mmCIF file of N, CA, C and O in Angstrom:
data_model
loop_
_atom_site.group_PDB
_atom_site.id
_atom_site.type_symbol
_atom_site.label_atom_id
_atom_site.label_comp_id
_atom_site.label_asym_id
_atom_site.label_seq_id
_atom_site.Cartn_x
_atom_site.Cartn_y
_atom_site.Cartn_z
ATOM 1 N N MET A 1 -18.158 28.997 -2.009
ATOM 2 C CA MET A 1 -16.828 29.352 -1.580
ATOM 3 C C MET A 1 -16.102 30.031 -2.748
ATOM 4 O O MET A 1 -16.101 29.522 -3.851
ATOM 5 N N GLU A 2 -15.470 31.146 -2.504
ATOM 6 C CA GLU A 2 -14.888 31.935 -3.569
ATOM 7 C C GLU A 2 -13.527 31.423 -4.032
ATOM 8 O O GLU A 2 -13.170 31.577 -5.181
ATOM 9 N N THR A 3 -12.752 30.811 -3.148
ATOM 10 C CA THR A 3 -11.435 30.323 -3.509
ATOM 11 C C THR A 3 -11.569 29.080 -4.363
ATOM 12 O O THR A 3 -12.368 28.210 -4.075
ATOM 13 N N LYS A 4 -10.770 29.008 -5.425
ATOM 14 C CA LYS A 4 -10.781 27.809 -6.249
ATOM 15 C C LYS A 4 -10.256 26.647 -5.416
ATOM 16 O O LYS A 4 -9.271 26.782 -4.702
ATOM 17 N N LYS A 5 -10.914 25.503 -5.533
ATOM 18 C CA LYS A 5 -10.546 24.354 -4.718
ATOM 19 C C LYS A 5 -9.102 23.914 -4.953
ATOM 20 O O LYS A 5 -8.435 23.466 -4.043
ATOM 21 N N GLU A 6 -8.606 24.041 -6.196
ATOM 22 C CA GLU A 6 -7.247 23.635 -6.495
ATOM 23 C C GLU A 6 -6.226 24.487 -5.751
ATOM 24 O O GLU A 6 -5.105 24.079 -5.552
ATOM 25 N N GLU A 7 -6.625 25.691 -5.360
ATOM 26 C CA GLU A 7 -5.720 26.602 -4.665
ATOM 27 C C GLU A 7 -5.718 26.383 -3.157
ATOM 28 O O GLU A 7 -4.866 26.913 -2.464
ATOM 29 N N LEU A 8 -6.682 25.607 -2.659
ATOM 30 C CA LEU A 8 -6.752 25.369 -1.222
ATOM 31 C C LEU A 8 -5.613 24.469 -0.772
ATOM 32 O O LEU A 8 -5.251 23.521 -1.456
ATOM 33 N N THR A 9 -5.089 24.772 0.404
ATOM 34 C CA THR A 9 -4.134 23.847 1.002
ATOM 35 C C THR A 9 -4.924 22.665 1.556
ATOM 36 O O THR A 9 -6.152 22.732 1.726
ATOM 37 N N PHE A 10 -4.228 21.591 1.842
ATOM 38 C CA PHE A 10 -4.868 20.426 2.438
ATOM 39 C C PHE A 10 -5.562 20.822 3.741
ATOM 40 O O PHE A 10 -6.706 20.452 3.989
ATOM 41 N N GLU A 11 -4.867 21.605 4.544
ATOM 42 C CA GLU A 11 -5.399 22.007 5.849
ATOM 43 C C GLU A 11 -6.647 22.879 5.706
ATOM 44 O O GLU A 11 -7.605 22.731 6.466
ATOM 45 N N ALA A 12 -6.642 23.787 4.727
ATOM 46 C CA ALA A 12 -7.805 24.649 4.506
ATOM 47 C C ALA A 12 -8.998 23.826 4.014
ATOM 48 O O ALA A 12 -10.137 24.060 4.432
ATOM 49 N N ALA A 13 -8.738 22.866 3.143
ATOM 50 C CA ALA A 13 -9.812 22.008 2.641
ATOM 51 C C ALA A 13 -10.399 21.180 3.780
ATOM 52 O O ALA A 13 -11.617 21.024 3.895
ATOM 53 N N LEU A 14 -9.534 20.658 4.634
ATOM 54 C CA LEU A 14 -9.991 19.869 5.766
ATOM 55 C C LEU A 14 -10.804 20.720 6.740
ATOM 56 O O LEU A 14 -11.846 20.278 7.242
ATOM 57 N N ALA A 15 -10.366 21.937 6.975
ATOM 58 C CA ALA A 15 -11.100 22.840 7.864
ATOM 59 C C ALA A 15 -12.484 23.151 7.284
ATOM 60 O O ALA A 15 -13.480 23.176 8.011
ATOM 61 N N ARG A 16 -12.545 23.380 5.986
ATOM 62 C CA ARG A 16 -13.842 23.639 5.335
ATOM 63 C C ARG A 16 -14.736 22.414 5.432
ATOM 64 O O ARG A 16 -15.947 22.538 5.671
ATOM 65 N N LEU A 17 -14.168 21.232 5.272
ATOM 66 C CA LEU A 17 -14.943 20.002 5.426
ATOM 67 C C LEU A 17 -15.541 19.893 6.828
ATOM 68 O O LEU A 17 -16.691 19.480 6.988
ATOM 69 N N GLU A 18 -14.769 20.263 7.833
ATOM 70 C CA GLU A 18 -15.268 20.221 9.214
ATOM 71 C C GLU A 18 -16.469 21.157 9.390
ATOM 72 O O GLU A 18 -17.450 20.802 10.045
ATOM 73 N N VAL A 19 -16.401 22.330 8.781
ATOM 74 C CA VAL A 19 -17.510 23.278 8.847
ATOM 75 C C VAL A 19 -18.746 22.693 8.156
ATOM 76 O O VAL A 19 -19.866 22.783 8.672
ATOM 77 N N ILE A 20 -18.538 22.082 7.010
ATOM 78 C CA ILE A 20 -19.647 21.486 6.263
ATOM 79 C C ILE A 20 -20.306 20.380 7.066
ATOM 80 O O ILE A 20 -21.534 20.314 7.171
ATOM 81 N N VAL A 21 -19.499 19.512 7.659
ATOM 82 C CA VAL A 21 -20.036 18.398 8.449
ATOM 83 C C VAL A 21 -20.849 18.924 9.632
ATOM 84 O O VAL A 21 -21.948 18.432 9.901
ATOM 85 N N LYS A 22 -20.333 19.922 10.312
ATOM 86 C CA LYS A 22 -21.071 20.493 11.448
ATOM 87 C C LYS A 22 -22.398 21.085 10.987
ATOM 88 O O LYS A 22 -23.424 20.927 11.656
ATOM 89 N N SER A 23 -22.387 21.772 9.858
ATOM 90 C CA SER A 23 -23.624 22.358 9.327
ATOM 91 C C SER A 23 -24.640 21.277 8.991
ATOM 92 O O SER A 23 -25.822 21.383 9.330
ATOM 93 N N LEU A 24 -24.181 20.225 8.318
ATOM 94 C CA LEU A 24 -25.089 19.150 7.935
ATOM 95 C C LEU A 24 -25.581 18.375 9.160
ATOM 96 O O LEU A 24 -26.746 17.973 9.214
ATOM 97 N N ASP A 25 -24.715 18.197 10.146
ATOM 98 C CA ASP A 25 -25.104 17.488 11.368
ATOM 99 C C ASP A 25 -26.116 18.258 12.198
ATOM 100 O O ASP A 25 -26.894 17.664 12.939
ATOM 101 N N SER A 26 -26.122 19.571 12.065
ATOM 102 C CA SER A 26 -27.026 20.386 12.873
ATOM 103 C C SER A 26 -28.487 20.118 12.531
ATOM 104 O O SER A 26 -29.364 20.273 13.373
ATOM 105 N N GLY A 27 -28.737 19.733 11.297
ATOM 106 C CA GLY A 27 -30.107 19.476 10.870
ATOM 107 C C GLY A 27 -30.914 20.739 10.633
ATOM 108 O O GLY A 27 -32.112 20.671 10.368
ATOM 109 N N ASN A 28 -30.281 21.883 10.711
ATOM 110 C CA ASN A 28 -30.973 23.164 10.550
ATOM 111 C C ASN A 28 -30.781 23.783 9.172
ATOM 112 O O ASN A 28 -31.129 24.939 8.956
ATOM 113 N N VAL A 29 -30.221 23.030 8.253
ATOM 114 C CA VAL A 29 -29.936 23.551 6.921
ATOM 115 C C VAL A 29 -31.020 23.058 5.965
ATOM 116 O O VAL A 29 -31.346 21.873 5.946
ATOM 117 N N PRO A 30 -31.584 23.962 5.168
ATOM 118 C CA PRO A 30 -32.598 23.543 4.192
ATOM 119 C C PRO A 30 -32.049 22.518 3.202
ATOM 120 O O PRO A 30 -30.837 22.454 2.957
ATOM 121 N N LEU A 31 -32.936 21.740 2.621
ATOM 122 C CA LEU A 31 -32.551 20.647 1.733
ATOM 123 C C LEU A 31 -31.657 21.113 0.586
ATOM 124 O O LEU A 31 -30.601 20.518 0.333
ATOM 125 N N ASP A 32 -32.052 22.159 -0.128
ATOM 126 C CA ASP A 32 -31.252 22.629 -1.269
ATOM 127 C C ASP A 32 -29.849 23.036 -0.836
ATOM 128 O O ASP A 32 -28.863 22.718 -1.503
ATOM 129 N N GLU A 33 -29.758 23.720 0.292
ATOM 130 C CA GLU A 33 -28.445 24.129 0.803
ATOM 131 C C GLU A 33 -27.651 22.902 1.255
ATOM 132 O O GLU A 33 -26.445 22.821 1.037
ATOM 133 N N SER A 34 -28.323 21.926 1.856
ATOM 134 C CA SER A 34 -27.659 20.686 2.280
ATOM 135 C C SER A 34 -27.056 19.961 1.081
ATOM 136 O O SER A 34 -25.927 19.457 1.150
ATOM 137 N N LEU A 35 -27.803 19.904 -0.005
ATOM 138 C CA LEU A 35 -27.292 19.249 -1.212
ATOM 139 C C LEU A 35 -26.059 19.970 -1.748
ATOM 140 O O LEU A 35 -25.083 19.340 -2.171
ATOM 141 N N GLY A 36 -26.104 21.289 -1.730
ATOM 142 C CA GLY A 36 -24.946 22.069 -2.183
ATOM 143 C C GLY A 36 -23.738 21.848 -1.289
ATOM 144 O O GLY A 36 -22.611 21.692 -1.778
ATOM 145 N N LEU A 37 -23.971 21.818 0.028
ATOM 146 C CA LEU A 37 -22.880 21.570 0.963
ATOM 147 C C LEU A 37 -22.315 20.163 0.778
ATOM 148 O O LEU A 37 -21.102 19.957 0.816
ATOM 149 N N PHE A 38 -23.211 19.198 0.571
ATOM 150 C CA PHE A 38 -22.773 17.823 0.356
ATOM 151 C C PHE A 38 -21.910 17.724 -0.897
ATOM 152 O O PHE A 38 -20.857 17.095 -0.893
ATOM 153 N N GLU A 39 -22.345 18.379 -1.962
ATOM 154 C CA GLU A 39 -21.586 18.383 -3.207
ATOM 155 C C GLU A 39 -20.205 19.003 -3.008
ATOM 156 O O GLU A 39 -19.195 18.478 -3.483
ATOM 157 N N GLU A 40 -20.159 20.115 -2.296
ATOM 158 C CA GLU A 40 -18.872 20.761 -2.002
ATOM 159 C C GLU A 40 -17.997 19.838 -1.169
ATOM 160 O O GLU A 40 -16.790 19.721 -1.401
ATOM 161 N N GLY A 41 -18.618 19.174 -0.201
ATOM 162 C CA GLY A 41 -17.871 18.249 0.652
ATOM 163 C C GLY A 41 -17.255 17.107 -0.130
ATOM 164 O O GLY A 41 -16.092 16.746 0.084
ATOM 165 N N VAL A 42 -18.014 16.533 -1.052
ATOM 166 C CA VAL A 42 -17.496 15.445 -1.884
ATOM 167 C C VAL A 42 -16.300 15.935 -2.697
ATOM 168 O O VAL A 42 -15.272 15.252 -2.798
ATOM 169 N N SER A 43 -16.403 17.121 -3.239
ATOM 170 C CA SER A 43 -15.316 17.701 -4.015
ATOM 171 C C SER A 43 -14.073 17.915 -3.136
ATOM 172 O O SER A 43 -12.945 17.629 -3.556
ATOM 173 N N LEU A 44 -14.290 18.377 -1.927
ATOM 174 C CA LEU A 44 -13.166 18.601 -1.011
ATOM 175 C C LEU A 44 -12.520 17.288 -0.575
ATOM 176 O O LEU A 44 -11.298 17.208 -0.436
ATOM 177 N N VAL A 45 -13.323 16.257 -0.382
ATOM 178 C CA VAL A 45 -12.774 14.944 -0.025
ATOM 179 C C VAL A 45 -11.884 14.433 -1.156
ATOM 180 O O VAL A 45 -10.781 13.926 -0.919
ATOM 181 N N LYS A 46 -12.342 14.602 -2.395
ATOM 182 C CA LYS A 46 -11.536 14.180 -3.541
ATOM 183 C C LYS A 46 -10.223 14.954 -3.593
ATOM 184 O O LYS A 46 -9.156 14.386 -3.858
ATOM 185 N N LEU A 47 -10.295 16.254 -3.326
ATOM 186 C CA LEU A 47 -9.090 17.078 -3.313
ATOM 187 C C LEU A 47 -8.125 16.604 -2.223
ATOM 188 O O LEU A 47 -6.932 16.428 -2.477
ATOM 189 N N CYS A 48 -8.640 16.370 -1.029
ATOM 190 C CA CYS A 48 -7.797 15.916 0.081
ATOM 191 C C CYS A 48 -7.163 14.562 -0.237
ATOM 192 O O CYS A 48 -5.974 14.356 0.013
ATOM 193 N N ASN A 49 -7.948 13.649 -0.789
ATOM 194 C CA ASN A 49 -7.411 12.335 -1.152
ATOM 195 C C ASN A 49 -6.317 12.459 -2.198
ATOM 196 O O ASN A 49 -5.293 11.778 -2.121
ATOM 197 N N SER A 50 -6.515 13.340 -3.159
ATOM 198 C CA SER A 50 -5.515 13.560 -4.188
ATOM 199 C C SER A 50 -4.217 14.100 -3.588
ATOM 200 O O SER A 50 -3.122 13.644 -3.928
ATOM 201 N N ARG A 51 -4.351 15.064 -2.688
ATOM 202 C CA ARG A 51 -3.166 15.639 -2.042
ATOM 203 C C ARG A 51 -2.448 14.590 -1.197
ATOM 204 O O ARG A 51 -1.213 14.532 -1.168
ATOM 205 N N LEU A 52 -3.206 13.752 -0.488
ATOM 206 C CA LEU A 52 -2.591 12.697 0.326
ATOM 207 C C LEU A 52 -1.888 11.668 -0.553
ATOM 208 O O LEU A 52 -0.781 11.221 -0.231
ATOM 209 N N ASP A 53 -2.517 11.287 -1.650
ATOM 210 C CA ASP A 53 -1.898 10.335 -2.578
ATOM 211 C C ASP A 53 -0.588 10.892 -3.128
ATOM 212 O O ASP A 53 0.423 10.188 -3.216
ATOM 213 N N HIS A 54 -0.614 12.170 -3.490
ATOM 214 C CA HIS A 54 0.588 12.825 -4.012
ATOM 215 C C HIS A 54 1.707 12.833 -2.963
ATOM 216 O O HIS A 54 2.861 12.515 -3.271
ATOM 217 N N ALA A 55 1.348 13.172 -1.737
ATOM 218 C CA ALA A 55 2.341 13.203 -0.656
ATOM 219 C C ALA A 55 2.899 11.805 -0.405
ATOM 220 O O ALA A 55 4.113 11.638 -0.202
ATOM 221 N N GLU A 56 2.033 10.803 -0.433
ATOM 222 C CA GLU A 56 2.472 9.423 -0.214
ATOM 223 C C GLU A 56 3.454 8.981 -1.305
ATOM 224 O O GLU A 56 4.486 8.367 -1.017
ATOM 225 N N ARG A 57 3.146 9.313 -2.560
ATOM 226 C CA ARG A 57 4.044 8.962 -3.667
ATOM 227 C C ARG A 57 5.402 9.654 -3.503
ATOM 228 O O ARG A 57 6.456 9.055 -3.720
ATOM 229 N N LYS A 58 5.361 10.920 -3.107
ATOM 230 C CA LYS A 58 6.598 11.681 -2.938
ATOM 231 C C LYS A 58 7.452 11.090 -1.814
ATOM 232 O O LYS A 58 8.669 10.945 -1.956
ATOM 233 N N ILE A 59 6.803 10.724 -0.714
ATOM 234 C CA ILE A 59 7.529 10.120 0.416
ATOM 235 C C ILE A 59 8.139 8.793 -0.013
ATOM 236 O O ILE A 59 9.287 8.502 0.307
ATOM 237 N N LYS A 60 7.366 7.995 -0.747
ATOM 238 C CA LYS A 60 7.872 6.696 -1.210
ATOM 239 C C LYS A 60 9.100 6.887 -2.098
ATOM 240 O O LYS A 60 10.088 6.166 -1.953
ATOM 241 N N ILE A 61 9.044 7.862 -2.982
ATOM 242 C CA ILE A 61 10.196 8.141 -3.851
ATOM 243 C C ILE A 61 11.407 8.546 -3.018
ATOM 244 O O ILE A 61 12.520 8.071 -3.248
ATOM 245 N N LEU A 62 11.188 9.406 -2.029
ATOM 246 C CA LEU A 62 12.291 9.853 -1.185
ATOM 247 C C LEU A 62 12.880 8.708 -0.378
ATOM 248 O O LEU A 62 14.100 8.559 -0.276
ATOM 249 N N VAL A 63 12.017 7.878 0.194
ATOM 250 C CA VAL A 63 12.482 6.741 1.011
ATOM 251 C C VAL A 63 13.188 5.727 0.129
ATOM 252 O O VAL A 63 14.266 5.236 0.476
ATOM 253 N N ASP A 64 12.615 5.392 -1.019
ATOM 254 C CA ASP A 64 13.234 4.444 -1.929
ATOM 255 C C ASP A 64 14.588 4.969 -2.412
ATOM 256 O O ASP A 64 15.537 4.208 -2.554
ATOM 257 N N GLY A 65 14.672 6.244 -2.643
ATOM 258 C CA GLY A 65 15.926 6.847 -3.083
ATOM 259 C C GLY A 65 16.994 6.744 -2.030
ATOM 260 O O GLY A 65 18.153 6.475 -2.322
ATOM 261 N N GLU A 66 16.624 6.922 -0.767
ATOM 262 C CA GLU A 66 17.581 6.801 0.335
ATOM 263 C C GLU A 66 18.049 5.354 0.477
ATOM 264 O O GLU A 66 19.216 5.109 0.754
ATOM 265 N N GLU A 67 17.132 4.406 0.291
ATOM 266 C CA GLU A 67 17.499 2.996 0.428
ATOM 267 C C GLU A 67 18.521 2.602 -0.633
ATOM 268 O O GLU A 67 19.450 1.871 -0.368
ATOM 269 N N THR A 68 18.365 3.109 -1.850
ATOM 270 C CA THR A 68 19.293 2.739 -2.900
ATOM 271 C C THR A 68 20.673 3.396 -2.675
ATOM 272 O O THR A 68 21.683 2.880 -3.106
ATOM 273 N N ASP A 69 20.686 4.535 -1.967
ATOM 274 C CA ASP A 69 21.958 5.183 -1.668
ATOM 275 C C ASP A 69 22.801 4.363 -0.688
ATOM 276 O O ASP A 69 24.025 4.433 -0.703
ATOM 277 N N PHE A 70 22.161 3.595 0.178
ATOM 278 C CA PHE A 70 22.875 2.837 1.185
ATOM 279 C C PHE A 70 23.279 1.458 0.702
ATOM 280 O O PHE A 70 24.057 0.788 1.352
ATOM 281 N N GLN A 71 22.806 1.016 -0.441
ATOM 282 C CA GLN A 71 23.123 -0.340 -0.898
ATOM 283 C C GLN A 71 24.369 -0.380 -1.709
ATOM 284 O O GLN A 71 24.964 0.456 -2.183
#
């Protein structure tokens, strides 16, 4: 994949993961290519988890900030 993974949006990374899973599930991919796809998939999962963690932290900060405004 030519795009740097850090530049991918969460949605683009997830879409690429779906393509990888379908390719691996097909059983028609040679072993070396399967390993490369698996490696890319693991990297994309880490990226998605990182983005989700970041979003969760941001939401928590926003919600906590609103709660302190009302007290």
